[in-house]
mmCIF file of C-alpha atoms in Angstrom:
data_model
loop_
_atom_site.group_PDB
_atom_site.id
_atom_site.type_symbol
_atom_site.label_atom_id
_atom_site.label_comp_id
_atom_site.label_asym_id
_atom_site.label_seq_id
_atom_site.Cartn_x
_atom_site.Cartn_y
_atom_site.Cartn_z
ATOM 1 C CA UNK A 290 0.000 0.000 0.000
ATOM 2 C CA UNK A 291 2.981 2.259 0.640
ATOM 3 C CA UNK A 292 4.394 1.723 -2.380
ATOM 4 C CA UNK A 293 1.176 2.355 -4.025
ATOM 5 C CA UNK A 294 0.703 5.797 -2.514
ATOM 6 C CA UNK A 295 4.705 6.597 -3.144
ATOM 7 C CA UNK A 296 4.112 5.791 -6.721
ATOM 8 C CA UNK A 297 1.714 8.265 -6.905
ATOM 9 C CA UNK A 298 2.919 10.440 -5.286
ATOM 10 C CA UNK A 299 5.641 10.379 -7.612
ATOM 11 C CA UNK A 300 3.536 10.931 -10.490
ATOM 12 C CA UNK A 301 1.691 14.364 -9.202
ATOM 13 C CA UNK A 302 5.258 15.376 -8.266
ATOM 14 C CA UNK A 303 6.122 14.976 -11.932
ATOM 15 C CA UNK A 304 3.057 16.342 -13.460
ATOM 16 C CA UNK A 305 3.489 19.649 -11.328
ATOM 17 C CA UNK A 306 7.027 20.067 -12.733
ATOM 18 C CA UNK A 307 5.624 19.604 -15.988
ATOM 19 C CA UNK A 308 3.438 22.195 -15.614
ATOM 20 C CA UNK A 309 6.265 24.586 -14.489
ATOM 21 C CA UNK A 310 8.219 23.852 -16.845
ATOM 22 C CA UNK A 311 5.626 24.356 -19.708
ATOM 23 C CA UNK A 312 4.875 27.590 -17.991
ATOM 24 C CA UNK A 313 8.570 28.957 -17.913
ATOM 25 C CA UNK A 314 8.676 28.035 -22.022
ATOM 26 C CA UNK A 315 6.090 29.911 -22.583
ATOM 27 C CA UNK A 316 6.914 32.859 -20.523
ATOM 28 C CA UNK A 317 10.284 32.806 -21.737
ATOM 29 C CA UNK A 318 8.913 32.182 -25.726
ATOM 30 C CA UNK A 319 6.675 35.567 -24.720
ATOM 31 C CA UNK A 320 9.186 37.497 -23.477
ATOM 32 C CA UNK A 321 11.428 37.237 -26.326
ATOM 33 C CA UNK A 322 8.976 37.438 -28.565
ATOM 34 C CA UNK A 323 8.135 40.547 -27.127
ATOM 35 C CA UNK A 324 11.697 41.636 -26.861
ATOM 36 C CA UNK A 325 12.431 41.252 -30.332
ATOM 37 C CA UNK A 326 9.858 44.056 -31.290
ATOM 38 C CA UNK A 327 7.207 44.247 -34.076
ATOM 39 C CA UNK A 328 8.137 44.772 -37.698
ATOM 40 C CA UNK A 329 5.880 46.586 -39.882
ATOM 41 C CA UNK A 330 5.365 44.053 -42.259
ATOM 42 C CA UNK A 331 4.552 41.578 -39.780
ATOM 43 C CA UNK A 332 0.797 39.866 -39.898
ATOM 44 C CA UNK A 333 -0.022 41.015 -36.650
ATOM 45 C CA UNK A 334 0.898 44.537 -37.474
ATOM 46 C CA UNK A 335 -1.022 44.475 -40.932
ATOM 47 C CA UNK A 336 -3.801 42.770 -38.660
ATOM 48 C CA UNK A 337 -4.290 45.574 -36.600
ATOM 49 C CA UNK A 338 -4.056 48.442 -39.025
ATOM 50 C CA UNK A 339 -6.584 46.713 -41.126
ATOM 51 C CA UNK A 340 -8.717 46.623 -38.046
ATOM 52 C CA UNK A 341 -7.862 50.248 -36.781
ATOM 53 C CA UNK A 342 -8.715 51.425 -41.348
ATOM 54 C CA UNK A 343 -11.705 49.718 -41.353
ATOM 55 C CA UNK A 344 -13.371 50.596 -38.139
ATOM 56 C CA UNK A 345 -12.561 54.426 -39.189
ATOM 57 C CA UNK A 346 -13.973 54.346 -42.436
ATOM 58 C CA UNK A 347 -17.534 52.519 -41.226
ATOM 59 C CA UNK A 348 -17.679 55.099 -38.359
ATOM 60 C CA UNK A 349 -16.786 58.081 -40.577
ATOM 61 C CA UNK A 350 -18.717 56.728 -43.698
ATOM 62 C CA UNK A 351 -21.957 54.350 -42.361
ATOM 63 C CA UNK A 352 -23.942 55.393 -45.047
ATOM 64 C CA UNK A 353 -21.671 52.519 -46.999
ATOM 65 C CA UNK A 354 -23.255 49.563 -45.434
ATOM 66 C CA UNK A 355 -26.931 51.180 -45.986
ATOM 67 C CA UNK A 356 -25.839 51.549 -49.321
ATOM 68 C CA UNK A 357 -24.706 48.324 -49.720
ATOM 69 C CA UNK A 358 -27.156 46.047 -47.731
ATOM 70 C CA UNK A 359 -29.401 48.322 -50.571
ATOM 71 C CA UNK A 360 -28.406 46.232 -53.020
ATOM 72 C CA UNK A 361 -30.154 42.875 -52.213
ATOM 73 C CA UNK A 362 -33.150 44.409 -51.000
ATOM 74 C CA UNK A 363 -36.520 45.096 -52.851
ATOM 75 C CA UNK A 364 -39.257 46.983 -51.576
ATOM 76 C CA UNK A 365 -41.869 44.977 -50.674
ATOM 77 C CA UNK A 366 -40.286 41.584 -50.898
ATOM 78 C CA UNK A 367 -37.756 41.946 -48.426
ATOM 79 C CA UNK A 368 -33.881 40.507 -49.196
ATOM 80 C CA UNK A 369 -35.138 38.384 -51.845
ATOM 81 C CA UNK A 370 -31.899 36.027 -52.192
ATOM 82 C CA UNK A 371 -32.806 35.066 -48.400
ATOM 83 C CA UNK A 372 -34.405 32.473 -50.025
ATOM 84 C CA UNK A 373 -32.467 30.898 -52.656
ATOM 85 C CA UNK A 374 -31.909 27.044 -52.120
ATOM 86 C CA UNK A 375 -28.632 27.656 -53.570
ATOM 87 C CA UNK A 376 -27.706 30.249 -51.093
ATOM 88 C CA UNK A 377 -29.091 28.536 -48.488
ATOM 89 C CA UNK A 378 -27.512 25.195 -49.513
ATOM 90 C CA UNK A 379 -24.104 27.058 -49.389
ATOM 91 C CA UNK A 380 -25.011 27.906 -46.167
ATOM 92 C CA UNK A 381 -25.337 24.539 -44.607
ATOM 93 C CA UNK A 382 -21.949 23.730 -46.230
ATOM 94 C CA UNK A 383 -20.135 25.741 -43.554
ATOM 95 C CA UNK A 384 -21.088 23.581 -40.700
ATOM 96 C CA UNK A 385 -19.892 20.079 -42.561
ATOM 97 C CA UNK A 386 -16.713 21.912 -43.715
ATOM 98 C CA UNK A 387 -15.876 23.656 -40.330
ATOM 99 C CA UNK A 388 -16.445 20.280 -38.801
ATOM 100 C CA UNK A 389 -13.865 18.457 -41.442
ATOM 101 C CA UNK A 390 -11.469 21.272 -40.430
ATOM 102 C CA UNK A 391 -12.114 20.554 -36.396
ATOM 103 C CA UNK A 392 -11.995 16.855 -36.757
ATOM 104 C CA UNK A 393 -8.755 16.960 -38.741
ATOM 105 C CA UNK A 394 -6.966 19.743 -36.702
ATOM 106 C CA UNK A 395 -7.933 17.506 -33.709
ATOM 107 C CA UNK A 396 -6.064 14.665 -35.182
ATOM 108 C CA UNK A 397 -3.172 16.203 -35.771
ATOM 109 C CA UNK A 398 -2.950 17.009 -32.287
ATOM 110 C CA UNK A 399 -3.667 13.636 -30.882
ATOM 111 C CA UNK A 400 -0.921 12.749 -33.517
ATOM 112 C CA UNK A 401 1.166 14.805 -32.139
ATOM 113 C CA UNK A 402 1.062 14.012 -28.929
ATOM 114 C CA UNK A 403 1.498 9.984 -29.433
ATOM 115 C CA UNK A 404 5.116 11.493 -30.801
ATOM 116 C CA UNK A 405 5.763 13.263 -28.120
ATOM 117 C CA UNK A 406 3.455 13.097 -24.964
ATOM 118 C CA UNK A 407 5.269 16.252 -22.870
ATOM 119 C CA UNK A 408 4.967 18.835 -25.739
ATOM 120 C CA UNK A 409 3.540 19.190 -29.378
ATOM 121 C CA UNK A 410 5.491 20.460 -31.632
ATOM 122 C CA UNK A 411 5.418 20.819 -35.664
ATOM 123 C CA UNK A 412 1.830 20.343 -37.286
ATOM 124 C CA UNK A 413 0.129 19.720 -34.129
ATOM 125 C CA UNK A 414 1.091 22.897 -32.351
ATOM 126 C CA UNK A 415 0.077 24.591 -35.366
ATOM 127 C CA UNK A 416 -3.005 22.939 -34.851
ATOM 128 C CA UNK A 417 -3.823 23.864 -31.318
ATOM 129 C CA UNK A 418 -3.134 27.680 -32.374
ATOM 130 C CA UNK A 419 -6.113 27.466 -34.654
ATOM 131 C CA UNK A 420 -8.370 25.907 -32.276
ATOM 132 C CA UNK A 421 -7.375 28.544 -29.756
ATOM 133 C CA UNK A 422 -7.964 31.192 -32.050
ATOM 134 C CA UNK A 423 -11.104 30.036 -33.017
ATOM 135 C CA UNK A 424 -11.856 29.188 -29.712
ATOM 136 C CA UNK A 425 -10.579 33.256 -28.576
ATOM 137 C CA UNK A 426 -11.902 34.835 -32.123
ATOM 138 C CA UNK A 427 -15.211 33.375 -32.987
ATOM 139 C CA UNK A 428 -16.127 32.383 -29.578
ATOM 140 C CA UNK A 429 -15.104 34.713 -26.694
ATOM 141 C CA UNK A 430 -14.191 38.213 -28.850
ATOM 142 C CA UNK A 431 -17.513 37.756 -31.302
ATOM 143 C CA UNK A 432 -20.031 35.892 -30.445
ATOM 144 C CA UNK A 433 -19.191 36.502 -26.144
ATOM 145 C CA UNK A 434 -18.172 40.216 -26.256
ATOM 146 C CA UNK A 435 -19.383 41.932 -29.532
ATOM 147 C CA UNK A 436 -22.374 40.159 -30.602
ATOM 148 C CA UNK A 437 -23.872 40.030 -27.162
ATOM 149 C CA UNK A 438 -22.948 43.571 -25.932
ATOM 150 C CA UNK A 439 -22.609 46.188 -28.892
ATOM 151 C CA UNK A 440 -26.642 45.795 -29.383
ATOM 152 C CA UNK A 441 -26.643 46.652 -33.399
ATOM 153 C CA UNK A 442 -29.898 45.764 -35.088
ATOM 154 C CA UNK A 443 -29.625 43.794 -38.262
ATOM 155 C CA UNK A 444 -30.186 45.003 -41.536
ATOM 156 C CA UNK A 445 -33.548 43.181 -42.143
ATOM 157 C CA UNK A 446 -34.394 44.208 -38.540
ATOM 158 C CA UNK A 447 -34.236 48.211 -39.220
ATOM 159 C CA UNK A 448 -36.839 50.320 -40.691
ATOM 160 C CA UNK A 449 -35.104 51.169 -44.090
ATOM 161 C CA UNK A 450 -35.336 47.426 -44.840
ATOM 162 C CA UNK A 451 -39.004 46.744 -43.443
ATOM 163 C CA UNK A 452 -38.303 46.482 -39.514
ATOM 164 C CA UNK A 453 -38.704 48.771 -36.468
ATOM 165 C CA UNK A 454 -35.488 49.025 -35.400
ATOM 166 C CA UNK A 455 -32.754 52.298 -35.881
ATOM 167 C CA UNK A 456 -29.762 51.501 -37.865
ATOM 168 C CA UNK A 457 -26.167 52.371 -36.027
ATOM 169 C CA UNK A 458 -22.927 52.673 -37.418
ATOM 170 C CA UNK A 459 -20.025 50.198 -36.525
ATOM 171 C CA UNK A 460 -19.178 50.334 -33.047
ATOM 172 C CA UNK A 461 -21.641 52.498 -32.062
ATOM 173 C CA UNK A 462 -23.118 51.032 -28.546
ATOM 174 C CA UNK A 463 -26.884 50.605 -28.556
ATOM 175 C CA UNK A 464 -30.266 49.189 -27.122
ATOM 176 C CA UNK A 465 -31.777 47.932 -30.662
ATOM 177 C CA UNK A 466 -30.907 44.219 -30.111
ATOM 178 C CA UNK A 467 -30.564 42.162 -26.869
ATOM 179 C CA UNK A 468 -28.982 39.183 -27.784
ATOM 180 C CA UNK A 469 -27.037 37.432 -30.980
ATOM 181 C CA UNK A 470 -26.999 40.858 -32.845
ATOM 182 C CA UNK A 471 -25.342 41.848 -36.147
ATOM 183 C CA UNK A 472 -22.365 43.373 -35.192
ATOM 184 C CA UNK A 473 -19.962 41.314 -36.061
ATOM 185 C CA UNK A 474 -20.791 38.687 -37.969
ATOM 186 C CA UNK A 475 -20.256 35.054 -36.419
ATOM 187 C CA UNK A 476 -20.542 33.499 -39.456
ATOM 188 C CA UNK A 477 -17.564 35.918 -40.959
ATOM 189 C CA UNK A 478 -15.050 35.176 -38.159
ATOM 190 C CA UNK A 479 -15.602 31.204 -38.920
ATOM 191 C CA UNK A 480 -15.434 31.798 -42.698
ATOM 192 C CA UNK A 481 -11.458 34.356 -42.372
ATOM 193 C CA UNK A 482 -10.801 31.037 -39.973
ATOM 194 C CA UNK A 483 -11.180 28.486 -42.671
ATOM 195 C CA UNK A 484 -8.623 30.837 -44.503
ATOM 196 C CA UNK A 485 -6.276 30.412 -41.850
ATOM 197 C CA UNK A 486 -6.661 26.878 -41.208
ATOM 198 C CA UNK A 487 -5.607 26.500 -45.195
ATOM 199 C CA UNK A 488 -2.156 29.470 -44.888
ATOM 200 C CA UNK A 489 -1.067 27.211 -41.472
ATOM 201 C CA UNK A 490 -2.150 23.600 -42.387
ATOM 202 C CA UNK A 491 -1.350 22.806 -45.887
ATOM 203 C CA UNK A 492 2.191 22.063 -47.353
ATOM 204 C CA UNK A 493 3.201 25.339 -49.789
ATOM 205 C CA UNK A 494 3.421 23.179 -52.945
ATOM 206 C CA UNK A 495 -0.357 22.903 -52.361
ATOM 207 C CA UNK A 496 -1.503 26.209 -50.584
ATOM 208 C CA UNK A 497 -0.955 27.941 -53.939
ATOM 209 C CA UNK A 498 -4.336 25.986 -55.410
ATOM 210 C CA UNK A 499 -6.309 25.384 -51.989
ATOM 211 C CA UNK A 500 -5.937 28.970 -51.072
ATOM 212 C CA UNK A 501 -7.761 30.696 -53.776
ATOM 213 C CA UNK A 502 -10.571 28.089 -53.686
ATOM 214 C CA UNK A 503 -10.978 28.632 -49.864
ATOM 215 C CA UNK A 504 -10.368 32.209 -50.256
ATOM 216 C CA UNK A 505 -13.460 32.572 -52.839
ATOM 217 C CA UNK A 506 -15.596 29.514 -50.406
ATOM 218 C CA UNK A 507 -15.162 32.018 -47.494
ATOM 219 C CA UNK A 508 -15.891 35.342 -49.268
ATOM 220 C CA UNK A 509 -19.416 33.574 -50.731
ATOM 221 C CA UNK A 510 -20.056 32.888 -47.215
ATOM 222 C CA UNK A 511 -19.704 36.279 -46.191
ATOM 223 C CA UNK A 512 -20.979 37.285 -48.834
ATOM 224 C CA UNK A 513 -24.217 35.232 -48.359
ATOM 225 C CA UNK A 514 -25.139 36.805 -45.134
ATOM 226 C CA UNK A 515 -25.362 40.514 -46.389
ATOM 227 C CA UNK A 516 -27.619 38.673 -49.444
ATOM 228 C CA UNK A 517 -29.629 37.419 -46.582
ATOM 229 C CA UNK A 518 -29.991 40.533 -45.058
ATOM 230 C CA UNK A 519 -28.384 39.317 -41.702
ATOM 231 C CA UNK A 520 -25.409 41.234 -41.668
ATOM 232 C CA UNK A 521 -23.673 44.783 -42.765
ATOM 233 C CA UNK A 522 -21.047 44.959 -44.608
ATOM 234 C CA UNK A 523 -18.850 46.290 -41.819
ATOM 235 C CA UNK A 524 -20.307 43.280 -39.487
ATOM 236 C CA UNK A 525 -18.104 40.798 -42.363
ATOM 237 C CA UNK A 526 -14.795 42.802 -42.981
ATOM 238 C CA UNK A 527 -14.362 43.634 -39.335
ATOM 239 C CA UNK A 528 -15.196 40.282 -38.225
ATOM 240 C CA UNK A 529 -12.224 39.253 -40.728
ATOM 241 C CA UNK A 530 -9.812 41.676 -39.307
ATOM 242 C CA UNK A 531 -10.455 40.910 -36.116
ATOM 243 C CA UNK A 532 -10.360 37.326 -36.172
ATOM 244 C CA UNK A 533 -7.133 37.519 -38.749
ATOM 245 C CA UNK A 534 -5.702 39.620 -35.757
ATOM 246 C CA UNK A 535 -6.304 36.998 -33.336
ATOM 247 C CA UNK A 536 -4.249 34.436 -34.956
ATOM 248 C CA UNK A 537 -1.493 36.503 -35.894
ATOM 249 C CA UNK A 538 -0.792 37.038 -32.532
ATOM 250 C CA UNK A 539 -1.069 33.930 -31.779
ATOM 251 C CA UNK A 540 1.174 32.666 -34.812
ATOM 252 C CA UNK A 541 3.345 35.153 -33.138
ATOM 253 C CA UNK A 542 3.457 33.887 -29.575
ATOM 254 C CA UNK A 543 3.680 30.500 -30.469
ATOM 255 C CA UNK A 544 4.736 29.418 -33.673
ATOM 256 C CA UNK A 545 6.412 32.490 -35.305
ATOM 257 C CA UNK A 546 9.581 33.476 -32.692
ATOM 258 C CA UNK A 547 11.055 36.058 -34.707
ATOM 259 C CA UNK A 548 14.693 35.685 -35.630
ATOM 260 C CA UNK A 549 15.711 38.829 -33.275
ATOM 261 C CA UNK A 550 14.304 36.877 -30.479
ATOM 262 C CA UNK A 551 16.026 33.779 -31.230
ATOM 263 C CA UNK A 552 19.514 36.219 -31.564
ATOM 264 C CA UNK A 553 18.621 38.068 -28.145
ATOM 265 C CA UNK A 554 18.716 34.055 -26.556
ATOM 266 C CA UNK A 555 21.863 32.931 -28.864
ATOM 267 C CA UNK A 556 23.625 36.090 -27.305
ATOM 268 C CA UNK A 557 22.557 35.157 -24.020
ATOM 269 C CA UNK A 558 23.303 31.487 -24.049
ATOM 270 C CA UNK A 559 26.945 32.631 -25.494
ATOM 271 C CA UNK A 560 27.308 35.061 -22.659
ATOM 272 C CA UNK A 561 26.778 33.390 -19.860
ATOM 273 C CA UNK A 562 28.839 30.207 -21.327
ATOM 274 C CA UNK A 563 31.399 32.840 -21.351
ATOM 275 C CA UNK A 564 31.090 33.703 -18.249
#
């Protein structure tokens, strides 16, 4: 029986110095990171700037998504494309392909992990970025934060399109909606996801054909919902930028130690073997 309880014993005593140590790497993979500063031509940097352009030009020019949203409406019949088996079929798709994408991320990481049970590495950490960022992106920042507290109506839900409600501009704060409201779109985070999952997942030789396709897949998404009259145009692009930003920084943190880092920990390693 005492051997029993020394054995595991032994084994939480192991699993808590796992966790340190998995805590110092990433602190230490942060800090440099960090250290090594942020280049201008960086994702995360074009990221944010996209983010910071587009959220000026929707609050300085709002009249754009009215104008836009315009398009696919009729008086009298509504957003008539709302309705198109086609559109709506293309719809549907999105769940069955997200769910490919999950399922195959997933085993990567389970793959990964039979390699090497104390840390992924390779394909499979690039796999658990993308779940985190959809998990962060899609779940928490859009559909948690923005969807449930920025209050915009929808387009089909305002008066200029046949509803009762006020239109607002992007970012504007408001009452109109109470819960799962336009801005941003849901739908448009998961679509600029699928985008990622395609740049991070498949081999270069490759990405140069699956790219486009998933490029054009996930703009007809997006697309779709503004058809549909469920969206703005601002919801979509914003949603892109702001779930593109998400996994840049990620890619950042994680995956994509810039080479300044890795000189600031050469120089240090050299130094104190010096010394």
């Amino acid at each position: 029986m005492t051997d029993v309880t020394a054995i595991g014993e032994r084994g939480r005593r192991a699993r808590r110095l796992f966790n340190i140590h998995a805590l110092r790497r990433s602190a230490t993979r942060l800090r440099l990171s960090l250290a090594s500063g942020v280049r201008a031509d960086e994702p995360v940097t074009v990221a944010f700037v996209t983010v910071v352009v587009l959220s000026l030009y929707f609050a300085l020019l709002p009249g754009v998504d009215m104008a836009v949203s315009a398009l696919f409406y009729s008086p009298g019949a509504g957003f008539i494309l709302a309705d198109n088996p086609v559109l709506k079929g293309l719809r549907k798709s999105s769940t069955w392909v997200l769910g490919l994408m999950l399922l195959g991320l997933s085993g990567e990481i389970i793959l990964a992990l039979r390699r090497n049970p104390r840390r992924l590495t390779g394909w499979g950490r690039r796999a658990a970025v993308l779940l985190i960022g959809l998990v962060i992106a899609s779940g928490f920042l859009v559909n948690g934060v923005l969807k449930s507290m920025w209050g915009r109506a929808r387009p089909i839900q305002i008066e200029a399109f046949g509803g009762d409600a006020d239109f607002t501009r992007a970012w504007q704060v408001s009452d109109n909606c109470l819960s799962n409201c336009s801005f941003v779109s849901g739908e448009g985070s998961s679509a600029a996801w699928m985008v990622a999952v395609v740049v991070l997942m498949v081999p270069a030789p490759w990405r140069r054909w699956a790219l486009p396709a998933v490029i054009t897949y996930a703009a007809a998404l997006s697309l779709n919902r503004i058809a549909f009259g469920g969206h703005f145009l601002s919801d979509v692009l914003l949603s892109w930028a702001l779930t593109g930003l998400v996994i840049a920084a990620l890619h950042r943190l994680a995956l994509a130690c810039p080479r300044a880092a890795r000189q600031i920990r050469r120089a240090r390693r050299r130094s104190s073997t010096a010394a």
